Every structure is written in structure tokens, then in C-alpha cells.
PDB file of C-alpha atoms in Angstrom:
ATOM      1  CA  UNK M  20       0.000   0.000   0.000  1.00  0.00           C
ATOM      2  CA  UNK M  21       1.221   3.644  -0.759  1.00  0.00           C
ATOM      3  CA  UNK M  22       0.120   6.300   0.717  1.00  0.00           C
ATOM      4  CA  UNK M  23       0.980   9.891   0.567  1.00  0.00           C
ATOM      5  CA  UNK M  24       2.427  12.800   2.533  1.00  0.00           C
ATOM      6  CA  UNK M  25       1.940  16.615   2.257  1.00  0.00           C
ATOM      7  CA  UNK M  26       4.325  18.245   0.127  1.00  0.00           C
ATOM      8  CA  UNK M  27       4.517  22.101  -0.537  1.00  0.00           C
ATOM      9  CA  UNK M  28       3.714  22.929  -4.456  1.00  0.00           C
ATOM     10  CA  UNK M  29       6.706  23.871  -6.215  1.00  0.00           C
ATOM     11  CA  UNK M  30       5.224  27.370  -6.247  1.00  0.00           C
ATOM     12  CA  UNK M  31       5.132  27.103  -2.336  1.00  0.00           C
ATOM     13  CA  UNK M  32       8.822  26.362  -1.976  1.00  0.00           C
ATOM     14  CA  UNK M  33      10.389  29.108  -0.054  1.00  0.00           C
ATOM     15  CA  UNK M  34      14.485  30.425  -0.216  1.00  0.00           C
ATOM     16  CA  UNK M  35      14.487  30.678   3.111  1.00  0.00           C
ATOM     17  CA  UNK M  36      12.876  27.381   4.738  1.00  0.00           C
ATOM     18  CA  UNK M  37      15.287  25.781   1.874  1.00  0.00           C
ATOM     19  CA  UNK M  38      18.820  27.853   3.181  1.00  0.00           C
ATOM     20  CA  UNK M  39      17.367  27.094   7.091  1.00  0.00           C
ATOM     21  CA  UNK M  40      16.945  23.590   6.140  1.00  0.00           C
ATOM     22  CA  UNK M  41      20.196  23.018   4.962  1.00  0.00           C
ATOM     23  CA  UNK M  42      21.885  24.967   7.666  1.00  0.00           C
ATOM     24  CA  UNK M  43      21.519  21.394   9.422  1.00  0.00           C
ATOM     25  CA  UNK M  44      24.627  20.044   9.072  1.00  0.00           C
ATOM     26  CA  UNK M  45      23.130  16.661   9.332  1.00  0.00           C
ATOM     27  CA  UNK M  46      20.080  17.265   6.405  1.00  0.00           C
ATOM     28  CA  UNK M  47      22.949  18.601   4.346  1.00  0.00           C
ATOM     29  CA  UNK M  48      24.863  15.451   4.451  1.00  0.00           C
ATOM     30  CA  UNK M  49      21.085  13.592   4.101  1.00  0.00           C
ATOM     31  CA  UNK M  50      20.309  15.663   0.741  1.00  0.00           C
ATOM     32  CA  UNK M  51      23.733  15.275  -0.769  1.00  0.00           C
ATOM     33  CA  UNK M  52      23.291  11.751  -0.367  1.00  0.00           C
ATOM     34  CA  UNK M  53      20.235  11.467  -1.792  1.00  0.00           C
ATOM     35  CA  UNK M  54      20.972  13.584  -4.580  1.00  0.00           C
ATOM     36  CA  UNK M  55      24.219  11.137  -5.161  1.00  0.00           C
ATOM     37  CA  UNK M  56      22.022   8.248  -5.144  1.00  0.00           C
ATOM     38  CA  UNK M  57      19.452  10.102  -7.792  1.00  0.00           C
ATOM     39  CA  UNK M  58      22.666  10.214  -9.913  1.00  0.00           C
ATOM     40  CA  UNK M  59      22.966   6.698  -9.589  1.00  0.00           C
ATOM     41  CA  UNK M  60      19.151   6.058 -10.083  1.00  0.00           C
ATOM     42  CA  UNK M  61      19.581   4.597  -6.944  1.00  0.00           C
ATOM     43  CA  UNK M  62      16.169   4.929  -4.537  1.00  0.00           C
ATOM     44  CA  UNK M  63      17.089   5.595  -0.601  1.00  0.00           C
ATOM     45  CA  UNK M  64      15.013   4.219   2.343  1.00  0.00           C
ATOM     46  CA  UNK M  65      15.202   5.976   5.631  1.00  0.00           C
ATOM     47  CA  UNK M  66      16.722   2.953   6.614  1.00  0.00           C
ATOM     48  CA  UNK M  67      19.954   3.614   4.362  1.00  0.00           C
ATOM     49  CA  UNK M  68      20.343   6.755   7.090  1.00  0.00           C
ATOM     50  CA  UNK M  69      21.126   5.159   9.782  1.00  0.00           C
ATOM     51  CA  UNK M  70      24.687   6.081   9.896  1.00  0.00           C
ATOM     52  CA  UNK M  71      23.311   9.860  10.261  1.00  0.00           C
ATOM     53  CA  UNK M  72      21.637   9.806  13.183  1.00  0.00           C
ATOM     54  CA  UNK M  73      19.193   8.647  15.336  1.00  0.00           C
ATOM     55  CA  UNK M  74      15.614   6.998  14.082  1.00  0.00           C
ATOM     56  CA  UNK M  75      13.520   9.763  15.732  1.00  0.00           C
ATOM     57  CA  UNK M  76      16.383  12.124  14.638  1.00  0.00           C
ATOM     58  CA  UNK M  77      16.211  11.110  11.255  1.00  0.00           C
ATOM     59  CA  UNK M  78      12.354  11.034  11.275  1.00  0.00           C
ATOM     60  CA  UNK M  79      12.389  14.558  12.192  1.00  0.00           C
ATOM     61  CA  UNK M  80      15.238  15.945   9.661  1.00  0.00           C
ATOM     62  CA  UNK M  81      13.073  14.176   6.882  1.00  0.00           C
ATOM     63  CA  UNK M  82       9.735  15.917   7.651  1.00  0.00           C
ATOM     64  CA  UNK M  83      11.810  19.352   7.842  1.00  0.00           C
ATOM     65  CA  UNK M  84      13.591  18.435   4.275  1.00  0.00           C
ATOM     66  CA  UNK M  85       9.938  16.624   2.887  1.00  0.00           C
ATOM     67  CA  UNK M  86       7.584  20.759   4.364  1.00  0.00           C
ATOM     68  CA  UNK M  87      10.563  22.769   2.657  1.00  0.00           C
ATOM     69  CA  UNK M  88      10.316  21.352  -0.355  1.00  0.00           C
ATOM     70  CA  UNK M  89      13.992  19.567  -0.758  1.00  0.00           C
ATOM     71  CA  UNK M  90      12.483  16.264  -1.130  1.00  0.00           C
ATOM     72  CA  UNK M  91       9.827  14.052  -2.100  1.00  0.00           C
ATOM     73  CA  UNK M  92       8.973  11.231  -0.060  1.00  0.00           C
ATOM     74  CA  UNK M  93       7.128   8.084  -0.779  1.00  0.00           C
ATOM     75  CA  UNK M  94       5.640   6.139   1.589  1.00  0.00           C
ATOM     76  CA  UNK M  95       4.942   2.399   0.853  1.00  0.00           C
ATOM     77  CA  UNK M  96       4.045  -0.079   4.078  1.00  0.00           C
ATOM     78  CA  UNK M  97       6.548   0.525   6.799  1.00  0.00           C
ATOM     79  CA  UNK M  98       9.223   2.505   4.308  1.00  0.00           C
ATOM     80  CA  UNK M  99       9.848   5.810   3.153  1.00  0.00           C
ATOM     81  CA  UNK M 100      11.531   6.365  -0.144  1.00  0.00           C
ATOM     82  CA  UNK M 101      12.990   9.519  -0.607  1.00  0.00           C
ATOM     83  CA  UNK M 102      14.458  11.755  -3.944  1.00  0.00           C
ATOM     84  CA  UNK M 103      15.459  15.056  -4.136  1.00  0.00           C
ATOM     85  CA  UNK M 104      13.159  16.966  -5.468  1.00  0.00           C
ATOM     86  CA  UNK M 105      15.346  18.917  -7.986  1.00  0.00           C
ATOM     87  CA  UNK M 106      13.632  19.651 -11.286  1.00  0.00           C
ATOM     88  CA  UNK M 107      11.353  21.867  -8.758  1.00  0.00           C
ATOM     89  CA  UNK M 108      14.050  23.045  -6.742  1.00  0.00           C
ATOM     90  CA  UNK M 109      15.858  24.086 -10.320  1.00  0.00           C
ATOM     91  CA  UNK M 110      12.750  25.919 -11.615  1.00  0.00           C
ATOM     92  CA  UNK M 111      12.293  27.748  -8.792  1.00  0.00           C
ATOM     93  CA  UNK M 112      15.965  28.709  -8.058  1.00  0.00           C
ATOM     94  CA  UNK M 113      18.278  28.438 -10.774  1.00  0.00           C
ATOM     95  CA  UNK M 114      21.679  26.756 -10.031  1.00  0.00           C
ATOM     96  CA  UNK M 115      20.812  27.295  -6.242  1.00  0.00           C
ATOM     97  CA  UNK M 116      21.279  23.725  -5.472  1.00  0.00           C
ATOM     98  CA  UNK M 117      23.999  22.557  -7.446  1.00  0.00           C
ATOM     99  CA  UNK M 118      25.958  25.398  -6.003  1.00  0.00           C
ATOM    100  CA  UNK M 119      25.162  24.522  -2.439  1.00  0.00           C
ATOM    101  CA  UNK M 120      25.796  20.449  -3.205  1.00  0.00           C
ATOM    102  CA  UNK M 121      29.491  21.731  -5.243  1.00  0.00           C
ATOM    103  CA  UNK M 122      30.325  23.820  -1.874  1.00  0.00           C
ATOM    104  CA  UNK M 123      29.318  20.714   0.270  1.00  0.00           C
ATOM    105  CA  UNK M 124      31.675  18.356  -2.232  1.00  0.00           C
ATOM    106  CA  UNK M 125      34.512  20.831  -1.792  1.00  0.00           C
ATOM    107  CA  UNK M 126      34.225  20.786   1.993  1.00  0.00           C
ATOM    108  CA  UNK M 127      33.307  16.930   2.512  1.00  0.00           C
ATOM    109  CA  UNK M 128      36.791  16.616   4.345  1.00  0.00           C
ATOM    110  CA  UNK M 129      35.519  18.560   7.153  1.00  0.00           C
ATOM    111  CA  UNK M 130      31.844  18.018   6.949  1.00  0.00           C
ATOM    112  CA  UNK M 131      32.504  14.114   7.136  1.00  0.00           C
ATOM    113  CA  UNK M 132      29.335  12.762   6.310  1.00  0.00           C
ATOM    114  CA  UNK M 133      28.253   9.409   7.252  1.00  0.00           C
ATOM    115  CA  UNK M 134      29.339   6.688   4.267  1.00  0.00           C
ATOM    116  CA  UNK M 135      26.218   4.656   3.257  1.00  0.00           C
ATOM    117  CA  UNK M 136      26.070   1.713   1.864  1.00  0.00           C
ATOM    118  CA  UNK M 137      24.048   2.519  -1.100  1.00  0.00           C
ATOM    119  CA  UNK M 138      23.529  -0.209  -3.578  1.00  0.00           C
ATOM    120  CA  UNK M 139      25.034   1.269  -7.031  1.00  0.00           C
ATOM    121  CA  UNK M 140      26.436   4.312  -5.862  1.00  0.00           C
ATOM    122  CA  UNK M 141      30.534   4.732  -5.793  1.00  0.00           C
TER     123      UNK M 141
ATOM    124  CA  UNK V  28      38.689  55.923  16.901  1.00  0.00           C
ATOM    125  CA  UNK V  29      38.222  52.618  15.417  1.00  0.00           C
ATOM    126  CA  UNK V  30      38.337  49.476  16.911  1.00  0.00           C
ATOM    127  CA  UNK V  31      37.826  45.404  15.780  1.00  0.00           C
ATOM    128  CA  UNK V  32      35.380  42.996  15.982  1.00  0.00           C
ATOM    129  CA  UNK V  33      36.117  39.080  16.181  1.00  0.00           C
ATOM    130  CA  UNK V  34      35.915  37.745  12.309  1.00  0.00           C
ATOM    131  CA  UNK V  35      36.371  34.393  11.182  1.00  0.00           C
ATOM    132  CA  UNK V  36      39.088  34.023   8.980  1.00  0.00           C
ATOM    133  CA  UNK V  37      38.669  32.613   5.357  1.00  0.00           C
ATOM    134  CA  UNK V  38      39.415  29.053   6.462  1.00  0.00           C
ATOM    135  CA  UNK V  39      37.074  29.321   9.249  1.00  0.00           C
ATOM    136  CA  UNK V  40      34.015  29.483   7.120  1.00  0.00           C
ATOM    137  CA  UNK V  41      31.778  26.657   7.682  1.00  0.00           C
ATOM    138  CA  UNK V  42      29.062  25.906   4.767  1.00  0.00           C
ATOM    139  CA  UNK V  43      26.147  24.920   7.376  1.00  0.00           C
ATOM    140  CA  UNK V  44      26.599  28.227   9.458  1.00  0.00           C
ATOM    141  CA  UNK V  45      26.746  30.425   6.177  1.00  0.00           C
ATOM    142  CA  UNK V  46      22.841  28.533   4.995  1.00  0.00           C
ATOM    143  CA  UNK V  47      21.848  28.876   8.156  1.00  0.00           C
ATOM    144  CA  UNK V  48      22.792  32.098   8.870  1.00  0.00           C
ATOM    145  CA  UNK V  49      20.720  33.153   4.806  1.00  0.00           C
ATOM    146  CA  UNK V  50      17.802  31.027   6.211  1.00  0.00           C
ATOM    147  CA  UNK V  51      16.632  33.662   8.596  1.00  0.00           C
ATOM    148  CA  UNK V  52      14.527  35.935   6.237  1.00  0.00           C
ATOM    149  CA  UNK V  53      15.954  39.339   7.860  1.00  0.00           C
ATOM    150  CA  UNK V  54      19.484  38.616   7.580  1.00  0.00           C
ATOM    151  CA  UNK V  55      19.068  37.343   4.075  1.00  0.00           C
ATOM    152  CA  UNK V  56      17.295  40.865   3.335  1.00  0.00           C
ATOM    153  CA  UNK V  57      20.608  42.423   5.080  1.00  0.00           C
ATOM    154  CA  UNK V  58      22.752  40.715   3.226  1.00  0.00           C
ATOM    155  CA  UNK V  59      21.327  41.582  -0.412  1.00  0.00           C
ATOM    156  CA  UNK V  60      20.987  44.862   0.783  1.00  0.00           C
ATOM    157  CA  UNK V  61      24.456  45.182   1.548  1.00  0.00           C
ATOM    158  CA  UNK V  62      25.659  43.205  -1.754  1.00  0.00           C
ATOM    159  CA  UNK V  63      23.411  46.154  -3.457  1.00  0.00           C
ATOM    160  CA  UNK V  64      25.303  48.804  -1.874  1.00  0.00           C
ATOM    161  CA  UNK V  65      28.793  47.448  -2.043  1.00  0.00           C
ATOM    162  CA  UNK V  66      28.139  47.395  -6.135  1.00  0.00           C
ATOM    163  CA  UNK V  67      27.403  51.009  -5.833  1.00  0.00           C
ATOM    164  CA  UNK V  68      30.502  51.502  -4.061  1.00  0.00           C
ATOM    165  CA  UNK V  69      28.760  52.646  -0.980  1.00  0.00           C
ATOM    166  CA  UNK V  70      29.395  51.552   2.824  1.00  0.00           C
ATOM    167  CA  UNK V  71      26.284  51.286   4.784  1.00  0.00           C
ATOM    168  CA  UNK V  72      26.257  51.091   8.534  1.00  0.00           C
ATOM    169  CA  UNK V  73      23.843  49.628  11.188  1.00  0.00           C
ATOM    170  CA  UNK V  74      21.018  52.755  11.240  1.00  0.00           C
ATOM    171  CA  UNK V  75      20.640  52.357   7.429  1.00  0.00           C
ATOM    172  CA  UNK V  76      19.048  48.793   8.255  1.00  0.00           C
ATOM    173  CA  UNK V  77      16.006  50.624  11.445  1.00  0.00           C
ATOM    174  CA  UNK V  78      13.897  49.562   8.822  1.00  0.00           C
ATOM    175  CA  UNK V  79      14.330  46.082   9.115  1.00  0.00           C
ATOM    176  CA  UNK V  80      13.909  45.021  12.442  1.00  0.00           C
ATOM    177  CA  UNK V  81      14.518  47.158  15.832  1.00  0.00           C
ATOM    178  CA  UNK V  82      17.766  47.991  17.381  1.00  0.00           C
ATOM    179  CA  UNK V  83      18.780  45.551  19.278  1.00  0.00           C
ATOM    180  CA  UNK V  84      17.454  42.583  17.396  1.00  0.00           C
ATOM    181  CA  UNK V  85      19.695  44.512  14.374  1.00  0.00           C
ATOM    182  CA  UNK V  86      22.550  43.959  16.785  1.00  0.00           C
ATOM    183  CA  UNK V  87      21.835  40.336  17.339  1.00  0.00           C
ATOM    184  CA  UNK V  88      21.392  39.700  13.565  1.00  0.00           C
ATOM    185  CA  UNK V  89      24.357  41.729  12.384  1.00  0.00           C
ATOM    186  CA  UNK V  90      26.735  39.748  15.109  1.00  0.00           C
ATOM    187  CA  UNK V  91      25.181  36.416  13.839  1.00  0.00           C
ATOM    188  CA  UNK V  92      26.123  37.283  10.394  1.00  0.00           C
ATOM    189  CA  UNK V  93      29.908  38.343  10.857  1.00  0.00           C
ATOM    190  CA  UNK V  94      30.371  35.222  13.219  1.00  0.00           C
ATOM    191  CA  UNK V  95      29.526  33.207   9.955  1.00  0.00           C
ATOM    192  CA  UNK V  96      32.030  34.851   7.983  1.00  0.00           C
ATOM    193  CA  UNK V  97      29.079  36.919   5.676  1.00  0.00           C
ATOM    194  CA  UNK V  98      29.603  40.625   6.869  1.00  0.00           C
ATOM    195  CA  UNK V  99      32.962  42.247   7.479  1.00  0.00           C
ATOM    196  CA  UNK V 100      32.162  44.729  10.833  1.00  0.00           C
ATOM    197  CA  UNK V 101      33.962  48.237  11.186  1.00  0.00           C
ATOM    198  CA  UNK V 102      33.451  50.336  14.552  1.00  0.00           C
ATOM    199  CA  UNK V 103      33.735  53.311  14.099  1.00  0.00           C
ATOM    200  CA  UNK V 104      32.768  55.605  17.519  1.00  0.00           C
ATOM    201  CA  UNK V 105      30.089  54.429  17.829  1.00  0.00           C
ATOM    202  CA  UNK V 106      29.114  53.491  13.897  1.00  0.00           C
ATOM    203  CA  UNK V 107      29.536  49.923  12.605  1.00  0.00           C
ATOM    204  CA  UNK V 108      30.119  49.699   8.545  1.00  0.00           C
ATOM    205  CA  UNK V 109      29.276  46.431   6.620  1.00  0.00           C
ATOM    206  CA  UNK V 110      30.829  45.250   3.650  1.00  0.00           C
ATOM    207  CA  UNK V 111      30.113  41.306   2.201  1.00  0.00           C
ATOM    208  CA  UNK V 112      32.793  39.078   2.447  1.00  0.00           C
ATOM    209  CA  UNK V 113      32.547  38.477  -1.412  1.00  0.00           C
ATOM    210  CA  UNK V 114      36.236  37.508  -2.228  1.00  0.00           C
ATOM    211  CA  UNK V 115      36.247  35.406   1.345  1.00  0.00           C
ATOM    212  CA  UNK V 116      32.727  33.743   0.301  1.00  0.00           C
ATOM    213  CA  UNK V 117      33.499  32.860  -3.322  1.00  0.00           C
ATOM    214  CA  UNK V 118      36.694  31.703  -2.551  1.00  0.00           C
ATOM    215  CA  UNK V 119      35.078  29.133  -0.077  1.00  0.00           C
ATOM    216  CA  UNK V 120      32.189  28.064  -1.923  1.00  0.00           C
ATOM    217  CA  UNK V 121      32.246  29.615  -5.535  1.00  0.00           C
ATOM    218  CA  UNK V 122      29.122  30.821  -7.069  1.00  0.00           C
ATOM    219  CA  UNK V 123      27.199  30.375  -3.805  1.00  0.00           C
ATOM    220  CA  UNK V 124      26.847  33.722  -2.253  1.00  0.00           C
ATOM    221  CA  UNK V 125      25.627  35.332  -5.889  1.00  0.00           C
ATOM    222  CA  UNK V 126      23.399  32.381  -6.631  1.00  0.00           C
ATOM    223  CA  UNK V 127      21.830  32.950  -3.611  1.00  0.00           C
ATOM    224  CA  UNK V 128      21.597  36.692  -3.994  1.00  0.00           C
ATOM    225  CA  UNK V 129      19.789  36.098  -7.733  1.00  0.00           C
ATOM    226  CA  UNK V 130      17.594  33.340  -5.772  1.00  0.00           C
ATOM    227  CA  UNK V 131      16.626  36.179  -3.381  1.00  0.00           C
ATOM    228  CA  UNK V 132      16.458  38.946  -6.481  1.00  0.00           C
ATOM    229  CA  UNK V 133      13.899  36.299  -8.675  1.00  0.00           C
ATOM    230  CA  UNK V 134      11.714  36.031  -4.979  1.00  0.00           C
ATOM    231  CA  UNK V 135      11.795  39.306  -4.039  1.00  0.00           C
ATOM    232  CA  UNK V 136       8.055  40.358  -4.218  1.00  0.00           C
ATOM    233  CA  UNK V 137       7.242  37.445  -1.775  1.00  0.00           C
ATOM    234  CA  UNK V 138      10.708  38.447   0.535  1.00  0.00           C
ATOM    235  CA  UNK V 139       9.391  41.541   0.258  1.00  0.00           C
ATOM    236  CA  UNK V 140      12.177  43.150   2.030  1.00  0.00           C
ATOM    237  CA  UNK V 141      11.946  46.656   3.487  1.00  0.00           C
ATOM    238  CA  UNK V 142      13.271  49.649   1.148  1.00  0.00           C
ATOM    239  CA  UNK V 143      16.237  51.117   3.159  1.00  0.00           C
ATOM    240  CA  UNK V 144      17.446  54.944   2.257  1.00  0.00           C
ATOM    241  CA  UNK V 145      20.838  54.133   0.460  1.00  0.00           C
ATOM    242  CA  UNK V 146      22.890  57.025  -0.755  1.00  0.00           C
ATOM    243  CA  UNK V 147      23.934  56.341  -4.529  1.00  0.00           C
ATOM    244  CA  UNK V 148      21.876  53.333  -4.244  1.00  0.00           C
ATOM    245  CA  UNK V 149      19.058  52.927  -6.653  1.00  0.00           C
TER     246      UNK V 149
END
């Protein structure tokens, strides 16, 4: 069974709530892996988080990423699948978040985010 | 008399604190308003911003940005100047800061950021 969970409209997606949002060290390193996964055509669970945080944690960070608009989650039985929700992202904000996942790639040294094991991604 | 504030230096510039610093709504209106008057050459201090929020929560926001590394702080008597950090912030993270200045530009009826008084500022 699928059901689904509100999303803003891409016309609802606000610069701030997006900036705030990724402000969280820990949703930062959540997004750019999902948006490495997306690359790889490569669907995440909220299991494949583990490594990030908590499960409450991570249930939390999601619903803050899912109500600003970063991603879009599915939710089918017991799991979530998540993708980033870029074309939307793109239309609304030009460039905005390939910039911010470049400046996360150039500082992964000393962000050190969690490795997942994500089935097809390097 | 002028005297110095506590900057970070270049190094010290941490991605998460810079997008979470831009995800509060006034700050990111202080910010494009002083990337608008650095083009035009002009040096705004901390009354040109009363219509943004009152004095002392201009204080709080002006201290949060220059802790991230976003505003450089001058004290003059008792005057603070703010420039952007531009050649700090693209060095860092290139293309971020004036992505999310256009992001902010393309939104701007719905930021709908106060109109401040800036002298050769149009």
C-alpha cells in the first residue's frame, strides 16, 4: 500500500525554509546523499540513514527536508523512499542547489558525512 | 577611533553556518541589501538597516552574520560599517553567495524586504 504525505507545491517552496533547512549540518549530508544516489538512479530508504543519526532524529530531519520542499517522499508499508526533489528546486531557483551540493563536495573533508552503503552508488 | 570585531578568517568558514545564517529571512534581506550597496561603491552602517527590524534585534542579527564569515564589521565611535565578504565567500564556496543573492532577487516580491534609504543606491 502507498500512501501519501503533504508536500509544498513547487510554487510554495520558499528560499528561506530551503537555506534554514540546509543549515543542518546533518540534512545537508542527508540531501547530498540522496541527490548522489538520484545520480545513480539509486532509490534511498530511511533505513539507508542510519549512519546519520538517530531513528527519531532522522524522522524529524526528513519531515523538515519533505515541508521545505527539498524532497519528495514516498511512503509504501513501513518505508519511506525519498528523492530530491530537484527539477522543482531548479525551476524555482536556478543553479541554487547545485551550487550549495558543489560547496558541500569541496568541503566533505571537514563536513565528514556518514558513508552509506548505497547499492550502485561509488 | 576605530576598533575590531572578532571575524572568522577565510578558512574558518563553515558551509552549514553560512545557509543557516541566509535562512533567517531578515538577515538574508541584510545581506542583499548590503551586496546592493557594495556594487554602488557605498558603505552602509547599522542605522541604514532601522527599517528592518529594531535595534537591538539589528545587533543580534548583524553579530550572527559576521560570526559566519558573511559581513565584514567596522566600529567606528560608535558606527559599525558592513561590507560582504565576497572575495572570502566565493573563494570558499564559488558561485554560492551570488546564486543565492539572484535566488533572493527572482523572490523578491514574496521576501518583500523593506526599502532602506541608500545614498547612490538605486
Amino acid at each position: 500500500m502507498s500512501r501519501s504525505l503533504p508536500h509544498p507545491t513547487r510554487d510554495q517552496i520558499e528560499l528561506p525554509m530551503v537555506l534554514d533547512c540546509l543549515g543542518d549540518p546533518t540534512r545537508l549530508g542527508i540531501v547530498c546523499t540522496i541527490a548522489k544516489a538520484d545520480q545513480a538512479a539509486t532509490q534511498l530508504r530511511c533505513g539507508d540513514f542510519n549512519a546519520f543519526s538517530g531513528k527519531s532524529n532522522l524522522a524529524y530531519h526528513f519531515a523538515k527536508l519533505r515541508e521545505a520542499g527539498l524532497i519528495q517522499t514516498r511512503v509504501v508499508g513501513t518505508t519511506r523512499y525519498m528523492r530530491l526533489r530537484r527539477n522543482d528546486l531548479d525551476a524555482r531557483f536556478p543553479g541554487l542547489i547545485d551550487t550549495i551540493l558543489k560547496s558541500a563536495a569541496l568541503d566533505a573533508d571537514r563536513l565528514q558525512f556518514p558513508e552509506c552503503e548505497l547499492p550502485g552508488v561509488e
